[in-house]
Amino acid sequence: MNAIIVSVGNELTSGQTVDTNSAYLSRRIAEFGICPLAHWTVGDSRRDIAEAIARASGSADVVIVSGGLGPTADDQTRQAVAEALGCELVLDEGCLARIEEFFRARGRVMGEANRIQAMAPRGAELLENKVGTAPGLFARIGEAAVFVVPGVPSEMEWMFDNQIAPRLPRNSGVTIHRTIHTFGAGESDVGTRILDLMQKTGPVLVGTTVAAGMVSIRIISRGKTGQEAQAQSEEVAQEVKRRLGELVIGEGSQSMAARVGEMLRERRQTLATAESCTGGLLGQMITSVPGASDYYLGGVISYANRVKEQLLGVEARVIAEHGAVSEEVAGAMAHGARKLMGSDWAISITGVAGPGGSSAEKPVGLVWMALAGPGGVKTSKTLWGGTREIIRVRAALNAINMLRLELMNR
Ligand code: ATP
Ligand code: MG
């Protein structure tokens, strides 16, 4: 069983928006054993959309179209489906009432333009959209099952789970994707430890990808049933975790900050931060986790030496002697932040993010980090290449990782 995915919008063909819907839909249909044949992108022209839908339904079992269901004149997908079906659009009173209610519930009045969203080609089914105003469509064109959903990614995802997935034709086989994230070792090092698993061709495929200093292991398991695919995937995942040990930080969408947050919450401990070259990035990562207020007290962005001295109590003498980017200053920053906020733990970062500000002794990419805790202060140094942004992200991740390892090993 196979599928063609069609994305609609001038913002996509012009390059203003990157098409992420197709990638998402491809991953999701694979879970149902449906093989994506192609991604097609067309602009907002009714003729082009209709032609794409007609051609796709002639060559694939499933066609999923996203975008162009809005109420404005440039949203032509609904009309294009009618054209591909050779049917006219008719108003669905029940659907119109639901859209009016959607606006009423948000204290707004539905505009006249939104009426079009309650229209469907004769012979097509309207798919209710509980997270937006534009309902989707489901139609059979020839042998193909054709689904049409709004382009807004969050609405498209909701529509996939609630409207498309239950209607997908069942196939002989299920594919499950799983991702395990690691931090602290390079891709080749991780790859060597799981080489034999990566070389297998078999119902379970293992591969690695790198992003922002994190190496992730992808596990794709294919089985006759969901249960079989799940069991195979679990077996390989356990083996990967066993081999990679404390490098493993989490799975799926779990971030390092979320993992550390869990550990702090379990221990009822608190955290503070003191940042120089990352300028708040560490605090941002920590607070992007819902519920971070349970353990995160706050941070000081001590960019200037005067702030390091006055807020964190770093001695001017220490800065003068060792420089702001030094083991001594990092340690004093963490110690000062812990004292200032009265937290169990404090993490500090000071480094040269570049591109300027380096010296022979302190090159771009040199970062000192420190962790102050009940047992005293520990420091750590890293030196990476890369752009300013990469250096900052890696520094923040590495600093959180210091705390993760400390908490794991206590
Ligand atoms: P709406 O009722 O919200 O207008 P729509 O079906 O008309 O729904 P579009 O106008 O095509 O949706 O897109 C709405 C938003 O979703 C835009 O911000 C657009 O950039 C984004 N979007 C649309 N298609 C994609 C896509 N394939 N990948 C990522 N983002 C997309
Ligand atoms: Mg639109």
Short mmCIF file of C-alpha atoms and ligand atoms in Angstrom, two decimals:
data_model
loop_
_atom_site.label_atom_id
_atom_site.label_comp_id
_atom_site.label_asym_id
_atom_site.label_seq_id
_atom_site.Cartn_x
_atom_site.Cartn_y
_atom_site.Cartn_z
CA MET A 1 0.00 0.00 0.00
CA ASN A 2 1.39 3.42 -0.92
CA ALA A 3 0.66 7.14 -0.71
CA ILE A 4 1.37 10.49 -2.29
CA ILE A 5 1.45 13.57 -0.09
CA VAL A 6 0.48 16.91 -1.59
CA SER A 7 1.28 20.22 0.13
CA VAL A 8 -0.49 23.36 -1.02
CA GLY A 9 0.52 26.99 -0.68
CA ASN A 10 2.41 29.78 -2.37
CA GLU A 11 4.34 30.26 0.87
CA LEU A 12 5.76 26.76 0.31
CA THR A 13 6.57 27.05 -3.40
CA SER A 14 8.14 30.48 -2.83
CA GLY A 15 10.37 29.15 -0.05
CA GLN A 16 9.00 31.39 2.69
CA THR A 17 7.77 28.39 4.68
CA VAL A 18 9.52 25.05 4.80
CA ASP A 19 7.16 22.14 4.21
CA THR A 20 7.26 20.17 7.45
CA ASN A 21 3.79 18.65 7.01
CA SER A 22 4.92 16.18 4.35
CA ALA A 23 7.76 14.88 6.51
CA TYR A 24 5.39 14.48 9.44
CA LEU A 25 2.74 12.70 7.37
CA SER A 26 5.31 10.36 5.81
CA ARG A 27 6.52 9.29 9.23
CA ARG A 28 3.00 8.77 10.50
CA ILE A 29 1.67 6.71 7.58
CA ALA A 30 4.73 4.46 7.81
CA GLU A 31 3.40 3.40 11.21
CA PHE A 32 0.46 1.95 9.30
CA GLY A 33 2.69 0.15 6.85
CA ILE A 34 1.89 2.63 4.07
CA CYS A 35 4.83 3.54 1.87
CA PRO A 36 5.17 7.20 0.83
CA LEU A 37 5.89 7.32 -2.92
CA ALA A 38 6.30 11.06 -3.36
CA HIS A 39 5.89 14.53 -1.89
CA TRP A 40 4.39 17.07 -4.26
CA THR A 41 4.19 20.79 -3.56
CA VAL A 42 1.87 23.07 -5.54
CA GLY A 43 0.99 26.75 -5.27
CA ASP A 44 -2.44 28.17 -4.55
CA SER A 45 -3.77 27.69 -8.10
CA ARG A 46 -7.07 25.77 -8.22
CA ARG A 47 -6.17 24.18 -11.54
CA ASP A 48 -2.76 22.96 -10.30
CA ILE A 49 -4.21 21.57 -7.07
CA ALA A 50 -7.01 19.76 -8.93
CA GLU A 51 -4.52 18.30 -11.40
CA ALA A 52 -2.20 17.14 -8.60
CA ILE A 53 -5.07 15.46 -6.75
CA ALA A 54 -6.35 13.76 -9.89
CA ARG A 55 -2.91 12.49 -10.88
CA ALA A 56 -2.01 11.39 -7.35
CA SER A 57 -5.25 9.46 -6.97
CA GLY A 58 -4.51 7.70 -10.25
CA SER A 59 -1.18 6.39 -8.95
CA ALA A 60 -1.45 5.88 -5.18
CA ASP A 61 -3.80 4.09 -2.78
CA VAL A 62 -3.83 6.99 -0.35
CA VAL A 63 -3.52 10.72 -1.07
CA ILE A 64 -3.13 13.25 1.74
CA VAL A 65 -3.41 16.93 0.88
CA SER A 66 -2.62 19.69 3.40
CA GLY A 67 -3.18 23.45 3.12
CA GLY A 68 -5.47 25.86 1.37
CA LEU A 69 -8.64 25.14 3.34
CA GLY A 70 -8.83 28.61 4.86
CA PRO A 71 -11.59 31.16 4.21
CA THR A 72 -9.66 33.57 2.01
CA ALA A 73 -9.61 33.88 -1.77
CA ASP A 74 -6.17 32.27 -1.99
CA ASP A 75 -7.46 29.10 -0.31
CA GLN A 76 -8.54 27.00 -3.27
CA THR A 77 -8.12 23.40 -2.15
CA ARG A 78 -11.81 22.80 -1.39
CA GLN A 79 -12.80 24.01 -4.85
CA ALA A 80 -9.98 21.97 -6.39
CA VAL A 81 -11.26 18.75 -4.78
CA ALA A 82 -14.70 19.51 -6.26
CA GLU A 83 -13.07 19.98 -9.63
CA ALA A 84 -11.11 16.71 -9.36
CA LEU A 85 -14.32 14.91 -8.37
CA GLY A 86 -16.35 16.71 -11.04
CA CYS A 87 -18.94 17.67 -8.40
CA GLU A 88 -20.27 20.99 -7.15
CA LEU A 89 -19.82 22.35 -3.62
CA VAL A 90 -22.83 22.16 -1.30
CA LEU A 91 -23.35 23.76 2.10
CA ASP A 92 -23.52 21.50 5.16
CA GLU A 93 -25.80 23.19 7.72
CA GLY A 94 -24.52 21.11 10.66
CA CYS A 95 -20.95 21.99 9.84
CA LEU A 96 -21.82 25.68 9.48
CA ALA A 97 -23.41 25.61 12.94
CA ARG A 98 -20.22 24.04 14.38
CA ILE A 99 -18.00 26.71 12.84
CA GLU A 100 -20.31 29.46 14.17
CA GLU A 101 -20.09 27.84 17.60
CA PHE A 102 -16.28 27.67 17.36
CA PHE A 103 -16.23 31.47 16.97
CA ARG A 104 -18.90 32.07 19.61
CA ALA A 105 -16.95 30.01 22.18
CA ARG A 106 -14.01 32.40 21.63
CA GLY A 107 -16.13 35.53 21.91
CA ARG A 108 -16.03 36.26 18.18
CA VAL A 109 -18.56 36.40 15.39
CA MET A 110 -18.08 34.26 12.30
CA GLY A 111 -17.34 36.29 9.18
CA GLU A 112 -19.24 35.72 5.94
CA ALA A 113 -16.03 34.44 4.32
CA ASN A 114 -15.97 31.41 6.64
CA ARG A 115 -19.19 30.01 5.08
CA ILE A 116 -17.09 28.42 2.37
CA GLN A 117 -15.45 26.22 5.00
CA ALA A 118 -18.78 24.51 5.64
CA MET A 119 -19.02 23.48 1.99
CA ALA A 120 -18.01 20.12 0.62
CA PRO A 121 -18.11 18.63 -2.84
CA ARG A 122 -21.10 16.33 -3.28
CA GLY A 123 -19.80 12.82 -2.66
CA ALA A 124 -17.11 13.94 -0.19
CA GLU A 125 -17.34 13.65 3.57
CA LEU A 126 -16.57 16.64 5.82
CA LEU A 127 -14.07 15.80 8.56
CA GLU A 128 -14.67 17.75 11.76
CA ASN A 129 -11.73 19.82 13.02
CA LYS A 130 -11.96 20.41 16.76
CA VAL A 131 -8.85 22.58 16.98
CA GLY A 132 -9.56 25.06 14.18
CA THR A 133 -12.30 26.38 11.92
CA ALA A 134 -11.45 24.60 8.68
CA PRO A 135 -12.96 21.11 8.47
CA GLY A 136 -11.15 18.56 6.34
CA LEU A 137 -12.47 16.39 3.53
CA PHE A 138 -12.48 12.70 2.74
CA ALA A 139 -13.36 11.40 -0.70
CA ARG A 140 -12.80 8.41 -2.91
CA ILE A 141 -11.41 9.34 -6.28
CA GLY A 142 -11.11 6.25 -8.42
CA GLU A 143 -9.48 3.62 -6.24
CA ALA A 144 -7.75 6.12 -3.98
CA ALA A 145 -8.72 7.33 -0.51
CA VAL A 146 -8.16 11.10 -0.58
CA PHE A 147 -7.81 13.09 2.64
CA VAL A 148 -7.63 16.88 2.76
CA VAL A 149 -6.60 18.70 5.96
CA PRO A 150 -5.69 22.29 6.96
CA GLY A 151 -2.08 23.42 6.52
CA VAL A 152 -1.54 24.73 10.06
CA PRO A 153 0.81 22.05 11.45
CA SER A 154 -0.94 21.65 14.82
CA GLU A 155 -4.33 21.28 13.10
CA MET A 156 -2.91 18.89 10.52
CA GLU A 157 -1.49 16.72 13.32
CA TRP A 158 -4.79 16.67 15.18
CA MET A 159 -6.62 15.76 11.99
CA PHE A 160 -4.19 12.94 11.32
CA ASP A 161 -4.73 11.36 14.73
CA ASN A 162 -8.47 11.87 14.93
CA GLN A 163 -9.74 11.75 11.36
CA ILE A 164 -7.21 10.18 9.01
CA ALA A 165 -5.71 7.38 11.14
CA PRO A 166 -9.09 5.72 11.90
CA ARG A 167 -9.96 5.71 8.18
CA LEU A 168 -6.64 4.47 6.77
CA PRO A 169 -6.83 1.20 4.90
CA ARG A 170 -5.29 -1.57 7.00
CA ASN A 171 -2.15 -3.04 5.61
CA SER A 172 -0.17 -6.18 6.18
CA GLY A 173 2.47 -4.81 8.48
CA VAL A 174 3.25 -2.10 10.95
CA THR A 175 6.35 0.09 11.26
CA ILE A 176 7.33 1.70 14.55
CA HIS A 177 9.86 4.51 14.91
CA ARG A 178 11.74 5.18 18.09
CA THR A 179 14.55 7.61 18.89
CA ILE A 180 17.01 7.41 21.78
CA HIS A 181 19.06 10.55 22.50
CA THR A 182 22.60 10.55 23.83
CA PHE A 183 24.98 13.28 24.90
CA GLY A 184 28.65 13.34 25.65
CA ALA A 185 30.20 11.27 22.87
CA GLY A 186 30.66 11.82 19.13
CA GLU A 187 28.75 10.03 16.40
CA SER A 188 31.62 7.75 15.44
CA ASP A 189 32.15 6.73 19.06
CA VAL A 190 28.45 5.95 19.51
CA GLY A 191 28.39 4.22 16.12
CA THR A 192 31.29 1.95 17.06
CA ARG A 193 29.53 0.75 20.19
CA ILE A 194 26.41 -0.28 18.27
CA LEU A 195 28.07 -1.16 14.96
CA ASP A 196 26.73 -4.71 14.75
CA LEU A 197 23.19 -3.49 15.43
CA MET A 198 23.54 -0.88 12.68
CA GLN A 199 24.79 -3.45 10.18
CA LYS A 200 21.78 -5.74 10.54
CA THR A 201 19.36 -5.50 7.63
CA GLY A 202 16.59 -6.85 9.35
CA PRO A 203 13.26 -6.37 10.53
CA VAL A 204 14.82 -3.74 12.82
CA LEU A 205 16.97 -0.99 11.30
CA VAL A 206 19.27 1.10 13.50
CA GLY A 207 20.88 4.39 12.45
CA THR A 208 22.29 7.56 13.99
CA THR A 209 21.75 11.28 13.44
CA VAL A 210 23.45 14.30 15.00
CA ALA A 211 21.91 17.62 16.00
CA ALA A 212 23.23 20.28 18.38
CA GLY A 213 25.88 18.05 19.85
CA MET A 214 23.42 15.28 20.58
CA VAL A 215 23.70 11.93 18.86
CA SER A 216 20.35 10.22 18.40
CA ILE A 217 19.81 6.58 17.60
CA ARG A 218 16.84 5.84 15.35
CA ILE A 219 15.24 2.43 15.60
CA ILE A 220 12.79 1.44 12.87
CA SER A 221 11.02 -1.82 13.51
CA ARG A 222 8.74 -3.54 11.07
CA GLY A 223 6.44 -6.36 12.11
CA LYS A 224 3.34 -8.20 11.01
CA THR A 225 1.43 -6.74 13.92
CA GLY A 226 1.87 -3.69 16.12
CA GLN A 227 2.72 -6.02 18.99
CA GLU A 228 5.46 -7.77 17.06
CA ALA A 229 6.97 -4.47 15.84
CA GLN A 230 6.82 -3.12 19.40
CA ALA A 231 8.49 -6.18 20.93
CA GLN A 232 11.34 -6.16 18.38
CA SER A 233 11.85 -2.43 18.86
CA GLU A 234 11.91 -2.79 22.65
CA GLU A 235 14.51 -5.55 22.52
CA VAL A 236 16.88 -3.49 20.37
CA ALA A 237 16.23 -0.31 22.40
CA GLN A 238 17.19 -2.11 25.61
CA GLU A 239 20.40 -3.36 24.02
CA VAL A 240 21.26 0.13 22.73
CA LYS A 241 20.65 1.61 26.18
CA ARG A 242 22.74 -1.09 27.86
CA ARG A 243 25.69 -0.43 25.55
CA LEU A 244 25.51 3.35 25.76
CA GLY A 245 24.92 3.51 29.50
CA GLU A 246 25.06 6.97 31.01
CA LEU A 247 25.36 8.63 27.61
CA VAL A 248 21.62 8.04 27.18
CA ILE A 249 19.63 11.13 28.15
CA GLY A 250 16.12 10.33 26.99
CA GLU A 251 13.75 9.22 24.27
CA GLY A 252 11.47 10.78 21.70
CA SER A 253 10.68 14.38 22.49
CA GLN A 254 12.22 14.31 25.98
CA SER A 255 15.00 16.89 26.27
CA MET A 256 18.02 16.80 28.54
CA ALA A 257 16.52 19.65 30.57
CA ALA A 258 13.31 17.66 31.04
CA ARG A 259 15.24 14.60 32.21
CA VAL A 260 17.25 16.63 34.72
CA GLY A 261 14.03 18.33 35.85
CA GLU A 262 12.50 14.91 36.60
CA MET A 263 15.52 13.92 38.63
CA LEU A 264 15.44 17.15 40.66
CA ARG A 265 11.71 16.81 41.29
CA GLU A 266 12.14 13.22 42.53
CA ARG A 267 14.82 14.42 44.94
CA ARG A 268 12.93 17.59 45.92
CA GLN A 269 16.00 19.66 45.12
CA THR A 270 16.36 23.08 43.57
CA LEU A 271 18.56 24.64 40.91
CA ALA A 272 19.94 28.11 40.08
CA THR A 273 22.06 29.27 37.15
CA ALA A 274 24.76 31.85 36.45
CA GLU A 275 25.49 32.49 32.80
CA SER A 276 27.96 34.59 30.92
CA CYS A 277 28.51 33.63 27.28
CA THR A 278 25.18 31.78 26.95
CA GLY A 279 23.25 34.90 27.97
CA GLY A 280 20.23 33.09 29.40
CA LEU A 281 20.11 30.13 27.03
CA LEU A 282 20.61 27.71 29.92
CA GLY A 283 17.69 29.28 31.81
CA GLN A 284 15.63 29.19 28.63
CA MET A 285 16.28 25.45 28.15
CA ILE A 286 15.42 24.72 31.78
CA THR A 287 12.23 26.82 31.75
CA SER A 288 11.00 25.46 28.42
CA VAL A 289 10.01 22.36 30.40
CA PRO A 290 6.47 22.67 31.81
CA GLY A 291 6.49 22.65 35.60
CA ALA A 292 10.11 23.84 35.89
CA SER A 293 9.04 26.14 38.73
CA ASP A 294 9.01 23.04 40.96
CA TYR A 295 12.80 23.04 41.01
CA TYR A 296 14.23 26.05 39.16
CA LEU A 297 14.67 29.15 41.29
CA GLY A 298 16.24 31.55 38.81
CA GLY A 299 19.41 32.72 37.16
CA VAL A 300 21.83 35.59 36.85
CA ILE A 301 23.04 36.65 33.41
CA SER A 302 26.38 37.98 34.53
CA TYR A 303 27.80 39.21 31.26
CA ALA A 304 29.89 42.05 32.67
CA ASN A 305 32.59 41.49 35.25
CA ARG A 306 30.95 44.04 37.52
CA VAL A 307 27.80 41.86 37.64
CA LYS A 308 29.87 38.76 38.35
CA GLU A 309 31.41 40.66 41.26
CA GLN A 310 28.41 42.50 42.66
CA LEU A 311 25.65 39.90 42.26
CA LEU A 312 27.59 36.66 42.45
CA GLY A 313 30.38 37.75 44.77
CA VAL A 314 33.21 36.76 42.42
CA GLU A 315 36.29 38.54 43.71
CA ALA A 316 37.73 41.20 41.40
CA ARG A 317 41.16 39.85 42.22
CA VAL A 318 40.23 36.40 40.87
CA ILE A 319 38.96 37.87 37.61
CA ALA A 320 42.07 40.04 37.25
CA GLU A 321 44.38 37.14 37.94
CA HIS A 322 42.75 34.37 35.87
CA GLY A 323 40.49 36.19 33.42
CA ALA A 324 36.69 36.02 33.17
CA VAL A 325 36.89 32.77 31.20
CA SER A 326 38.65 30.56 33.69
CA GLU A 327 38.13 27.62 35.97
CA GLU A 328 38.38 29.88 39.03
CA VAL A 329 35.71 32.32 37.82
CA ALA A 330 33.34 29.56 36.70
CA GLY A 331 33.64 27.96 40.13
CA ALA A 332 33.10 31.25 41.94
CA MET A 333 30.05 32.04 39.77
CA ALA A 334 28.38 28.71 40.58
CA HIS A 335 29.23 29.04 44.26
CA GLY A 336 27.88 32.61 44.28
CA ALA A 337 24.64 31.73 42.49
CA ARG A 338 23.99 28.84 44.89
CA LYS A 339 24.51 31.14 47.86
CA LEU A 340 22.50 34.01 46.37
CA MET A 341 19.46 31.87 45.58
CA GLY A 342 19.74 29.36 48.39
CA SER A 343 19.46 26.43 45.99
CA ASP A 344 20.72 22.88 46.31
CA TRP A 345 22.54 23.13 43.00
CA ALA A 346 23.88 25.90 40.80
CA ILE A 347 25.36 25.67 37.31
CA SER A 348 27.60 28.32 35.78
CA ILE A 349 28.98 28.95 32.31
CA THR A 350 31.70 31.33 31.13
CA GLY A 351 33.36 31.06 27.75
CA VAL A 352 34.48 32.57 24.47
CA ALA A 353 31.60 32.14 22.02
CA GLY A 354 33.33 34.16 19.31
CA PRO A 355 33.80 35.12 16.61
CA GLY A 356 35.90 37.82 18.33
CA GLY A 357 37.36 38.06 21.84
CA SER A 358 39.82 35.20 21.60
CA SER A 359 43.50 35.00 22.43
CA ALA A 360 46.18 32.37 21.96
CA GLU A 361 45.53 31.18 25.47
CA LYS A 362 41.75 31.42 25.25
CA PRO A 363 40.58 30.46 21.78
CA VAL A 364 37.03 30.73 20.46
CA GLY A 365 35.04 27.78 21.73
CA LEU A 366 36.76 27.55 25.12
CA VAL A 367 34.07 27.22 27.77
CA TRP A 368 34.44 26.71 31.51
CA MET A 369 31.48 25.33 33.42
CA ALA A 370 30.97 24.65 37.09
CA LEU A 371 28.48 22.82 39.23
CA ALA A 372 28.08 23.83 42.87
CA GLY A 373 26.23 21.43 45.12
CA PRO A 374 26.05 19.96 48.58
CA GLY A 375 29.44 18.29 48.09
CA GLY A 376 31.29 21.40 46.88
CA VAL A 377 32.15 22.78 43.45
CA LYS A 378 33.15 20.78 40.37
CA THR A 379 34.45 22.33 37.19
CA SER A 380 34.70 21.18 33.61
CA LYS A 381 36.25 22.59 30.46
CA THR A 382 35.28 22.08 26.83
CA LEU A 383 36.71 23.35 23.58
CA TRP A 384 34.61 23.04 20.44
CA GLY A 385 34.71 24.52 17.01
CA GLY A 386 31.62 25.88 15.33
CA THR A 387 29.62 29.05 15.07
CA ARG A 388 28.73 31.30 17.99
CA GLU A 389 25.29 29.71 18.16
CA ILE A 390 26.58 26.15 18.13
CA ILE A 391 29.13 26.91 20.83
CA ARG A 392 26.45 28.49 23.03
CA VAL A 393 23.98 25.60 22.61
CA ARG A 394 26.66 23.01 23.30
CA ALA A 395 27.86 24.90 26.35
CA ALA A 396 24.35 25.02 27.80
CA LEU A 397 23.71 21.33 27.09
CA ASN A 398 27.06 20.34 28.51
CA ALA A 399 26.42 22.33 31.67
CA ILE A 400 23.05 20.64 32.22
CA ASN A 401 24.74 17.33 31.52
CA MET A 402 27.19 17.93 34.39
CA LEU A 403 24.25 18.04 36.76
CA ARG A 404 22.60 15.01 35.11
CA LEU A 405 25.72 12.89 35.60
CA GLU A 406 26.16 14.11 39.17
CA LEU A 407 22.55 13.27 40.04
CA MET A 408 22.81 9.85 38.36
CA ASN A 409 25.95 8.89 40.20
CA ARG A 410 24.95 10.03 43.66
P1 ATP B 1 -6.44 28.07 7.69
O1 ATP B 1 -7.87 27.77 7.95
O2 ATP B 1 -5.69 28.26 8.97
O3 ATP B 1 -6.19 29.20 6.70
P2 ATP B 1 -5.29 26.49 5.61
O4 ATP B 1 -5.64 25.09 5.27
O5 ATP B 1 -5.67 27.54 4.65
O6 ATP B 1 -5.87 26.73 7.05
P3 ATP B 1 -2.74 27.45 5.05
O7 ATP B 1 -3.28 28.84 4.89
O8 ATP B 1 -2.31 26.74 3.84
O9 ATP B 1 -3.77 26.57 5.83
O10 ATP B 1 -1.55 27.49 6.07
C1 ATP B 1 -1.72 28.00 7.37
C2 ATP B 1 -0.40 28.07 8.10
O11 ATP B 1 0.20 26.81 8.15
C3 ATP B 1 0.60 28.99 7.45
O12 ATP B 1 1.29 29.70 8.47
C4 ATP B 1 1.54 28.08 6.74
O13 ATP B 1 2.83 28.62 6.66
C5 ATP B 1 1.50 26.83 7.58
N1 ATP B 1 1.66 25.68 6.68
C6 ATP B 1 0.85 25.35 5.66
N2 ATP B 1 1.29 24.27 5.01
C7 ATP B 1 2.43 23.89 5.65
C8 ATP B 1 3.35 22.83 5.45
N3 ATP B 1 3.18 21.95 4.46
N4 ATP B 1 4.39 22.73 6.29
C9 ATP B 1 4.55 23.63 7.29
N5 ATP B 1 3.72 24.65 7.53
C10 ATP B 1 2.67 24.79 6.72
MG MG B 2 -4.38 29.55 3.66
#
